[in-house]
Amino acid sequence: MKLLDVANALSLEVKSFKDGLQKDVTGAYVSDLLSDVMANSKQGNIWITLQTHLNIVAVASMKGLAGIVIVNGRQVQEEVLKRAEEEKMPIMVTQMPAFEIAGKLYRLLA
Amino acid sequence: MALNIEGTIEGSSQLIGGDFTTAGEASTLLKVKLTELGVAEDIIRRAAIATFEAEMNVVIYAAAGWLHYYISPQGIRIRIEDMGPGIADIGLAMQEGYSTAPDWVREMGWGAGMGLPNMKRNSDVFTIDSVVGEGTTVEMVINFP
């Protein structure tokens, strides 16, 4: 499934690198610990997190993730979105908490 | 896989303690270099994770440090030296889940006590030397298959 289809189905607000929505999604990983994501996420995964600081872009890009979904409608600073644009990393925001978005995404990808 | 490596290719990056905004740049440079050389993707991924974790440790704990890499036809050697507080009990520091990171670092999702174990897990050879009050040196080797 393409990231675009996921974003549409779950009404995600795409905040950076819209061109990246053509990426294929291989699954998802939910964690707010960055080392955990580095250790256990897989290439092409969507990363669901409440972290919004600059390092999430580097971690996601290092692991070749499809995109980052920020939960609870948290605001992402312009500086972070700019870096995400440079690193070609889609950042999407949902109003849902992690449990809910993960559940919906699981059903969508299963 | 044809590796385009002759002799040893070296590179260095300076690391600045407390600078979270540039964290990850040294590992990105190494990743780009390894990609140019035609190194296998899983090897690059291991090197990138190990290097990024090492960079984060310098950013979180030390005043400054250096990252050096040496790429030979046999593999990659990465050496990170920092001017930091040093580690009193390396055995404890290597334990998954043990961390001395301050709360604000943990709130960022770092300092979960996974950095050193992640570095070790992704290396074929991992050595760490530390002197309290002087600094820490980590060396990691990742062999090509």
PDB file of C-alpha atoms in Angstrom:
ATOM      1  CA  MET A   1       0.000   0.000   0.000  1.00  0.00           C
ATOM      2  CA  LYS A   2       1.190   3.510  -0.825  1.00  0.00           C
ATOM      3  CA  LEU A   3       1.671   6.095   1.890  1.00  0.00           C
ATOM      4  CA  LEU A   4      -0.812   8.271   0.001  1.00  0.00           C
ATOM      5  CA  ASP A   5      -3.573   5.676   0.452  1.00  0.00           C
ATOM      6  CA  VAL A   6      -2.794   5.430   4.167  1.00  0.00           C
ATOM      7  CA  ALA A   7      -2.801   9.223   4.553  1.00  0.00           C
ATOM      8  CA  ASN A   8      -6.154   9.479   2.771  1.00  0.00           C
ATOM      9  CA  ALA A   9      -7.802   6.567   4.570  1.00  0.00           C
ATOM     10  CA  LEU A  10      -6.786   7.862   8.017  1.00  0.00           C
ATOM     11  CA  SER A  11      -7.191  11.589   7.237  1.00  0.00           C
ATOM     12  CA  LEU A  12      -3.583  12.358   8.114  1.00  0.00           C
ATOM     13  CA  GLU A  13      -2.515  15.949   7.722  1.00  0.00           C
ATOM     14  CA  VAL A  14       0.637  15.894   5.592  1.00  0.00           C
ATOM     15  CA  LYS A  15       3.062  18.546   6.844  1.00  0.00           C
ATOM     16  CA  SER A  16       6.215  17.826   4.834  1.00  0.00           C
ATOM     17  CA  PHE A  17       7.506  16.219   1.639  1.00  0.00           C
ATOM     18  CA  LYS A  18       4.256  15.440  -0.158  1.00  0.00           C
ATOM     19  CA  ASP A  19       6.230  13.828  -3.018  1.00  0.00           C
ATOM     20  CA  GLY A  20       7.107  11.043  -0.590  1.00  0.00           C
ATOM     21  CA  LEU A  21       3.504   9.853  -0.475  1.00  0.00           C
ATOM     22  CA  GLN A  22       4.259   7.576  -3.416  1.00  0.00           C
ATOM     23  CA  LYS A  23       6.445   5.436  -1.118  1.00  0.00           C
ATOM     24  CA  ASP A  24       5.346   1.881  -0.356  1.00  0.00           C
ATOM     25  CA  VAL A  25       4.459   1.114   3.255  1.00  0.00           C
ATOM     26  CA  THR A  26       5.825  -2.157   4.682  1.00  0.00           C
ATOM     27  CA  GLY A  27       4.247  -1.869   8.127  1.00  0.00           C
ATOM     28  CA  ALA A  28       4.472   0.400  11.131  1.00  0.00           C
ATOM     29  CA  TYR A  29       6.310   0.810  14.406  1.00  0.00           C
ATOM     30  CA  VAL A  30       5.044   2.608  17.503  1.00  0.00           C
ATOM     31  CA  SER A  31       7.584   4.016  19.946  1.00  0.00           C
ATOM     32  CA  ASP A  32       8.699   7.235  21.586  1.00  0.00           C
ATOM     33  CA  LEU A  33      12.205   5.930  22.316  1.00  0.00           C
ATOM     34  CA  LEU A  34      14.528   6.811  19.483  1.00  0.00           C
ATOM     35  CA  SER A  35      17.061   4.052  20.116  1.00  0.00           C
ATOM     36  CA  ASP A  36      14.223   1.530  20.114  1.00  0.00           C
ATOM     37  CA  VAL A  37      13.110   2.785  16.708  1.00  0.00           C
ATOM     38  CA  MET A  38      16.672   2.584  15.431  1.00  0.00           C
ATOM     39  CA  ALA A  39      16.975  -0.975  16.714  1.00  0.00           C
ATOM     40  CA  ASN A  40      13.575  -2.405  15.802  1.00  0.00           C
ATOM     41  CA  SER A  41      11.802  -0.508  13.031  1.00  0.00           C
ATOM     42  CA  LYS A  42      12.036  -1.835   9.479  1.00  0.00           C
ATOM     43  CA  GLN A  43      12.671  -0.098   6.196  1.00  0.00           C
ATOM     44  CA  GLY A  44       9.449   1.303   4.727  1.00  0.00           C
ATOM     45  CA  ASN A  45       7.653   1.389   8.088  1.00  0.00           C
ATOM     46  CA  ILE A  46       5.473   4.246   9.235  1.00  0.00           C
ATOM     47  CA  TRP A  47       6.698   5.491  12.607  1.00  0.00           C
ATOM     48  CA  ILE A  48       3.965   6.501  15.070  1.00  0.00           C
ATOM     49  CA  THR A  49       5.234   8.762  17.854  1.00  0.00           C
ATOM     50  CA  LEU A  50       4.571  11.798  20.016  1.00  0.00           C
ATOM     51  CA  GLN A  51       8.150  13.038  19.657  1.00  0.00           C
ATOM     52  CA  THR A  52       8.386  16.151  17.487  1.00  0.00           C
ATOM     53  CA  HIS A  53      11.977  17.326  17.848  1.00  0.00           C
ATOM     54  CA  LEU A  54      14.624  17.511  15.130  1.00  0.00           C
ATOM     55  CA  ASN A  55      16.230  14.118  15.796  1.00  0.00           C
ATOM     56  CA  ILE A  56      13.152  12.185  14.620  1.00  0.00           C
ATOM     57  CA  VAL A  57      13.974  13.194  11.048  1.00  0.00           C
ATOM     58  CA  ALA A  58      17.526  11.850  11.284  1.00  0.00           C
ATOM     59  CA  VAL A  59      16.377   8.577  12.851  1.00  0.00           C
ATOM     60  CA  ALA A  60      13.628   8.023  10.263  1.00  0.00           C
ATOM     61  CA  SER A  61      15.905   8.872   7.397  1.00  0.00           C
ATOM     62  CA  MET A  62      18.715   6.659   8.766  1.00  0.00           C
ATOM     63  CA  LYS A  63      16.338   3.692   8.872  1.00  0.00           C
ATOM     64  CA  GLY A  64      14.726   4.421   5.509  1.00  0.00           C
ATOM     65  CA  LEU A  65      11.255   4.722   7.041  1.00  0.00           C
ATOM     66  CA  ALA A  66       8.305   5.655   4.812  1.00  0.00           C
ATOM     67  CA  GLY A  67       7.134   8.483   7.041  1.00  0.00           C
ATOM     68  CA  ILE A  68       6.439   9.740  10.558  1.00  0.00           C
ATOM     69  CA  VAL A  69       2.960  10.074  12.070  1.00  0.00           C
ATOM     70  CA  ILE A  70       2.732  12.483  15.010  1.00  0.00           C
ATOM     71  CA  VAL A  71      -0.123  11.699  17.398  1.00  0.00           C
ATOM     72  CA  ASN A  72      -2.536  13.768  19.503  1.00  0.00           C
ATOM     73  CA  GLY A  73      -2.458  16.663  17.038  1.00  0.00           C
ATOM     74  CA  ARG A  74       0.875  17.843  18.378  1.00  0.00           C
ATOM     75  CA  GLN A  75       2.432  20.839  16.690  1.00  0.00           C
ATOM     76  CA  VAL A  76       5.625  20.291  14.731  1.00  0.00           C
ATOM     77  CA  GLN A  77       8.022  23.219  14.577  1.00  0.00           C
ATOM     78  CA  GLU A  78       8.837  24.819  11.244  1.00  0.00           C
ATOM     79  CA  GLU A  79      12.532  24.010  11.686  1.00  0.00           C
ATOM     80  CA  VAL A  80      11.708  20.292  11.934  1.00  0.00           C
ATOM     81  CA  LEU A  81       9.434  20.384   8.871  1.00  0.00           C
ATOM     82  CA  LYS A  82      12.143  22.172   6.909  1.00  0.00           C
ATOM     83  CA  ARG A  83      14.669  19.471   7.817  1.00  0.00           C
ATOM     84  CA  ALA A  84      12.135  16.788   6.887  1.00  0.00           C
ATOM     85  CA  GLU A  85      11.651  18.425   3.505  1.00  0.00           C
ATOM     86  CA  GLU A  86      15.434  18.415   2.947  1.00  0.00           C
ATOM     87  CA  GLU A  87      15.719  14.779   4.018  1.00  0.00           C
ATOM     88  CA  LYS A  88      12.694  13.820   1.884  1.00  0.00           C
ATOM     89  CA  MET A  89      10.758  12.550   4.887  1.00  0.00           C
ATOM     90  CA  PRO A  90       6.966  12.894   5.040  1.00  0.00           C
ATOM     91  CA  ILE A  91       5.716  14.048   8.451  1.00  0.00           C
ATOM     92  CA  MET A  92       1.986  13.594   9.019  1.00  0.00           C
ATOM     93  CA  VAL A  93      -0.151  14.643  11.967  1.00  0.00           C
ATOM     94  CA  THR A  94      -3.222  12.904  13.359  1.00  0.00           C
ATOM     95  CA  GLN A  95      -5.570  14.089  16.092  1.00  0.00           C
ATOM     96  CA  MET A  96      -5.843  10.500  17.325  1.00  0.00           C
ATOM     97  CA  PRO A  97      -3.766   9.076  20.185  1.00  0.00           C
ATOM     98  CA  ALA A  98      -1.190   6.370  19.379  1.00  0.00           C
ATOM     99  CA  PHE A  99      -3.401   3.409  20.344  1.00  0.00           C
ATOM    100  CA  GLU A 100      -6.206   4.484  18.049  1.00  0.00           C
ATOM    101  CA  ILE A 101      -4.117   5.352  15.005  1.00  0.00           C
ATOM    102  CA  ALA A 102      -2.058   2.170  15.421  1.00  0.00           C
ATOM    103  CA  GLY A 103      -5.240   0.084  15.596  1.00  0.00           C
ATOM    104  CA  LYS A 104      -6.691   1.660  12.472  1.00  0.00           C
ATOM    105  CA  LEU A 105      -3.407   1.357  10.618  1.00  0.00           C
ATOM    106  CA  TYR A 106      -3.051  -2.289  11.648  1.00  0.00           C
ATOM    107  CA  ARG A 107      -6.468  -3.060  10.242  1.00  0.00           C
ATOM    108  CA  LEU A 108      -5.650  -1.178   7.045  1.00  0.00           C
ATOM    109  CA  LEU A 109      -2.350  -2.978   6.461  1.00  0.00           C
ATOM    110  CA  ALA A 110      -3.344  -6.457   7.642  1.00  0.00           C
TER     111      ALA A 110
ATOM    112  CA  MET B   1      29.053  -7.690  -4.869  1.00  0.00           C
ATOM    113  CA  ALA B   2      31.945  -5.722  -6.368  1.00  0.00           C
ATOM    114  CA  LEU B   3      33.425  -3.402  -3.778  1.00  0.00           C
ATOM    115  CA  ASN B   4      35.178  -0.401  -5.149  1.00  0.00           C
ATOM    116  CA  ILE B   5      37.729  -0.047  -2.341  1.00  0.00           C
ATOM    117  CA  GLU B   6      41.497   0.211  -2.667  1.00  0.00           C
ATOM    118  CA  GLY B   7      43.688   0.712   0.386  1.00  0.00           C
ATOM    119  CA  THR B   8      42.036   2.485   3.295  1.00  0.00           C
ATOM    120  CA  ILE B   9      39.574   5.319   2.937  1.00  0.00           C
ATOM    121  CA  GLU B  10      39.483   7.606   5.971  1.00  0.00           C
ATOM    122  CA  GLY B  11      37.219  10.350   7.181  1.00  0.00           C
ATOM    123  CA  SER B  12      36.589  12.354  10.344  1.00  0.00           C
ATOM    124  CA  SER B  13      33.835  14.452  11.827  1.00  0.00           C
ATOM    125  CA  GLN B  14      33.957  16.735  14.819  1.00  0.00           C
ATOM    126  CA  LEU B  15      31.166  16.221  17.332  1.00  0.00           C
ATOM    127  CA  ILE B  16      29.889  18.981  19.583  1.00  0.00           C
ATOM    128  CA  GLY B  17      28.440  18.177  22.969  1.00  0.00           C
ATOM    129  CA  GLY B  18      24.909  19.452  23.549  1.00  0.00           C
ATOM    130  CA  ASP B  19      24.275  20.141  19.869  1.00  0.00           C
ATOM    131  CA  PHE B  20      21.179  18.070  19.135  1.00  0.00           C
ATOM    132  CA  THR B  21      20.536  19.902  15.873  1.00  0.00           C
ATOM    133  CA  THR B  22      23.545  18.477  14.030  1.00  0.00           C
ATOM    134  CA  ALA B  23      23.362  15.018  15.617  1.00  0.00           C
ATOM    135  CA  GLY B  24      23.276  12.384  12.919  1.00  0.00           C
ATOM    136  CA  GLU B  25      25.369  14.306  10.410  1.00  0.00           C
ATOM    137  CA  ALA B  26      28.538  12.263  10.964  1.00  0.00           C
ATOM    138  CA  SER B  27      26.656   8.993  10.482  1.00  0.00           C
ATOM    139  CA  THR B  28      24.949  10.387   7.395  1.00  0.00           C
ATOM    140  CA  LEU B  29      28.345  11.256   5.891  1.00  0.00           C
ATOM    141  CA  LEU B  30      29.579   7.721   6.558  1.00  0.00           C
ATOM    142  CA  LYS B  31      26.387   6.281   5.097  1.00  0.00           C
ATOM    143  CA  VAL B  32      26.794   8.328   1.911  1.00  0.00           C
ATOM    144  CA  LYS B  33      30.423   7.247   1.581  1.00  0.00           C
ATOM    145  CA  LEU B  34      29.587   3.555   2.041  1.00  0.00           C
ATOM    146  CA  THR B  35      26.770   3.830  -0.487  1.00  0.00           C
ATOM    147  CA  GLU B  36      29.179   5.386  -3.015  1.00  0.00           C
ATOM    148  CA  LEU B  37      31.550   2.478  -2.481  1.00  0.00           C
ATOM    149  CA  GLY B  38      28.842  -0.077  -3.223  1.00  0.00           C
ATOM    150  CA  VAL B  39      28.723  -1.605   0.277  1.00  0.00           C
ATOM    151  CA  ALA B  40      25.761  -3.919   0.959  1.00  0.00           C
ATOM    152  CA  GLU B  41      22.671  -2.284   2.420  1.00  0.00           C
ATOM    153  CA  ASP B  42      22.533  -4.328   5.639  1.00  0.00           C
ATOM    154  CA  ILE B  43      26.163  -3.484   6.409  1.00  0.00           C
ATOM    155  CA  ILE B  44      25.466   0.207   5.806  1.00  0.00           C
ATOM    156  CA  ARG B  45      22.438   0.030   8.078  1.00  0.00           C
ATOM    157  CA  ARG B  46      24.462  -1.533  10.907  1.00  0.00           C
ATOM    158  CA  ALA B  47      27.246   1.047  10.516  1.00  0.00           C
ATOM    159  CA  ALA B  48      24.739   3.912  10.445  1.00  0.00           C
ATOM    160  CA  ILE B  49      22.916   2.763  13.593  1.00  0.00           C
ATOM    161  CA  ALA B  50      26.136   2.131  15.513  1.00  0.00           C
ATOM    162  CA  THR B  51      27.561   5.491  14.468  1.00  0.00           C
ATOM    163  CA  PHE B  52      24.402   7.448  15.192  1.00  0.00           C
ATOM    164  CA  GLU B  53      24.173   5.987  18.702  1.00  0.00           C
ATOM    165  CA  ALA B  54      27.826   6.865  19.298  1.00  0.00           C
ATOM    166  CA  GLU B  55      27.223  10.398  18.069  1.00  0.00           C
ATOM    167  CA  MET B  56      24.239  10.747  20.401  1.00  0.00           C
ATOM    168  CA  ASN B  57      26.329   9.690  23.371  1.00  0.00           C
ATOM    169  CA  VAL B  58      28.829  12.449  22.654  1.00  0.00           C
ATOM    170  CA  VAL B  59      26.017  14.986  22.188  1.00  0.00           C
ATOM    171  CA  ILE B  60      24.271  13.919  25.397  1.00  0.00           C
ATOM    172  CA  TYR B  61      27.204  13.392  27.749  1.00  0.00           C
ATOM    173  CA  ALA B  62      30.417  14.988  26.476  1.00  0.00           C
ATOM    174  CA  ALA B  63      31.751  18.463  25.755  1.00  0.00           C
ATOM    175  CA  ALA B  64      33.160  17.437  22.394  1.00  0.00           C
ATOM    176  CA  GLY B  65      34.490  14.507  20.466  1.00  0.00           C
ATOM    177  CA  TRP B  66      35.771  13.124  17.198  1.00  0.00           C
ATOM    178  CA  LEU B  67      34.516  10.399  14.982  1.00  0.00           C
ATOM    179  CA  HIS B  68      37.007   8.714  12.676  1.00  0.00           C
ATOM    180  CA  TYR B  69      36.235   6.013  10.164  1.00  0.00           C
ATOM    181  CA  TYR B  70      38.520   3.754   8.193  1.00  0.00           C
ATOM    182  CA  ILE B  71      37.096   1.724   5.324  1.00  0.00           C
ATOM    183  CA  SER B  72      39.269  -1.072   3.941  1.00  0.00           C
ATOM    184  CA  PRO B  73      38.490  -4.009   1.615  1.00  0.00           C
ATOM    185  CA  GLN B  74      37.934  -6.077   4.808  1.00  0.00           C
ATOM    186  CA  GLY B  75      35.475  -3.822   6.579  1.00  0.00           C
ATOM    187  CA  ILE B  76      34.757  -0.619   8.435  1.00  0.00           C
ATOM    188  CA  ARG B  77      36.442   0.563  11.611  1.00  0.00           C
ATOM    189  CA  ILE B  78      34.799   3.426  13.497  1.00  0.00           C
ATOM    190  CA  ARG B  79      36.479   5.180  16.396  1.00  0.00           C
ATOM    191  CA  ILE B  80      34.751   7.738  18.595  1.00  0.00           C
ATOM    192  CA  GLU B  81      36.784   9.658  21.150  1.00  0.00           C
ATOM    193  CA  ASP B  82      35.180  12.128  23.477  1.00  0.00           C
ATOM    194  CA  MET B  83      36.129  14.611  26.121  1.00  0.00           C
ATOM    195  CA  GLY B  84      33.391  13.694  28.526  1.00  0.00           C
ATOM    196  CA  PRO B  85      32.880  12.673  32.132  1.00  0.00           C
ATOM    197  CA  GLY B  86      33.949   9.086  31.482  1.00  0.00           C
ATOM    198  CA  ILE B  87      32.132   5.958  32.617  1.00  0.00           C
ATOM    199  CA  ALA B  88      32.844   4.645  36.119  1.00  0.00           C
ATOM    200  CA  ASP B  89      31.316   1.183  35.670  1.00  0.00           C
ATOM    201  CA  ILE B  90      31.408   0.033  32.048  1.00  0.00           C
ATOM    202  CA  GLY B  91      29.692  -3.272  32.876  1.00  0.00           C
ATOM    203  CA  LEU B  92      26.724  -1.379  34.261  1.00  0.00           C
ATOM    204  CA  ALA B  93      26.673   1.068  31.344  1.00  0.00           C
ATOM    205  CA  MET B  94      26.534  -1.840  28.904  1.00  0.00           C
ATOM    206  CA  GLN B  95      23.396  -3.202  30.573  1.00  0.00           C
ATOM    207  CA  GLU B  96      20.254  -2.701  28.531  1.00  0.00           C
ATOM    208  CA  GLY B  97      18.053  -0.127  30.265  1.00  0.00           C
ATOM    209  CA  TYR B  98      20.755   1.448  32.432  1.00  0.00           C
ATOM    210  CA  SER B  99      21.265   5.149  31.800  1.00  0.00           C
ATOM    211  CA  THR B 100      22.520   8.230  33.600  1.00  0.00           C
ATOM    212  CA  ALA B 101      20.861  10.648  31.171  1.00  0.00           C
ATOM    213  CA  PRO B 102      19.061  13.631  32.712  1.00  0.00           C
ATOM    214  CA  ASP B 103      15.254  13.822  32.565  1.00  0.00           C
ATOM    215  CA  TRP B 104      15.076  16.369  29.752  1.00  0.00           C
ATOM    216  CA  VAL B 105      17.115  14.053  27.515  1.00  0.00           C
ATOM    217  CA  ARG B 106      14.806  11.137  28.379  1.00  0.00           C
ATOM    218  CA  GLU B 107      11.809  13.284  27.496  1.00  0.00           C
ATOM    219  CA  MET B 108      13.254  13.559  24.005  1.00  0.00           C
ATOM    220  CA  GLY B 109      13.205   9.774  23.808  1.00  0.00           C
ATOM    221  CA  TRP B 110      16.949   9.348  24.275  1.00  0.00           C
ATOM    222  CA  GLY B 111      18.673   8.004  27.372  1.00  0.00           C
ATOM    223  CA  ALA B 112      16.737   4.744  27.477  1.00  0.00           C
ATOM    224  CA  GLY B 113      19.872   2.744  28.142  1.00  0.00           C
ATOM    225  CA  MET B 114      19.873   1.254  24.666  1.00  0.00           C
ATOM    226  CA  GLY B 115      22.696   3.167  22.990  1.00  0.00           C
ATOM    227  CA  LEU B 116      25.755   1.148  23.961  1.00  0.00           C
ATOM    228  CA  PRO B 117      23.941  -2.217  23.573  1.00  0.00           C
ATOM    229  CA  ASN B 118      22.722  -1.103  20.120  1.00  0.00           C
ATOM    230  CA  MET B 119      26.283  -0.192  19.160  1.00  0.00           C
ATOM    231  CA  LYS B 120      27.610  -3.534  20.342  1.00  0.00           C
ATOM    232  CA  ARG B 121      24.829  -5.499  18.644  1.00  0.00           C
ATOM    233  CA  ASN B 122      25.577  -3.881  15.309  1.00  0.00           C
ATOM    234  CA  SER B 123      29.363  -4.393  15.498  1.00  0.00           C
ATOM    235  CA  ASP B 124      31.464  -7.506  14.932  1.00  0.00           C
ATOM    236  CA  VAL B 125      34.083  -6.147  17.322  1.00  0.00           C
ATOM    237  CA  PHE B 126      33.230  -3.609  20.011  1.00  0.00           C
ATOM    238  CA  THR B 127      35.689  -2.122  22.492  1.00  0.00           C
ATOM    239  CA  ILE B 128      35.195   0.641  25.005  1.00  0.00           C
ATOM    240  CA  ASP B 129      37.785   2.383  27.161  1.00  0.00           C
ATOM    241  CA  SER B 130      36.958   5.093  29.599  1.00  0.00           C
ATOM    242  CA  VAL B 131      38.722   7.193  32.193  1.00  0.00           C
ATOM    243  CA  VAL B 132      36.544   9.079  34.659  1.00  0.00           C
ATOM    244  CA  GLY B 133      37.143  12.806  34.296  1.00  0.00           C
ATOM    245  CA  GLU B 134      38.915  12.433  30.949  1.00  0.00           C
ATOM    246  CA  GLY B 135      36.687  10.762  28.417  1.00  0.00           C
ATOM    247  CA  THR B 136      35.609   7.656  26.575  1.00  0.00           C
ATOM    248  CA  THR B 137      36.822   5.948  23.428  1.00  0.00           C
ATOM    249  CA  VAL B 138      34.685   3.448  21.564  1.00  0.00           C
ATOM    250  CA  GLU B 139      35.947   1.400  18.657  1.00  0.00           C
ATOM    251  CA  MET B 140      33.672  -0.665  16.441  1.00  0.00           C
ATOM    252  CA  VAL B 141      34.545  -2.948  13.561  1.00  0.00           C
ATOM    253  CA  ILE B 142      32.026  -4.180  11.044  1.00  0.00           C
ATOM    254  CA  ASN B 143      33.427  -6.821   8.698  1.00  0.00           C
ATOM    255  CA  PHE B 144      32.412  -7.174   5.083  1.00  0.00           C
ATOM    256  CA  PRO B 145      31.037 -10.637   4.308  1.00  0.00           C
TER     257      PRO B 145
END
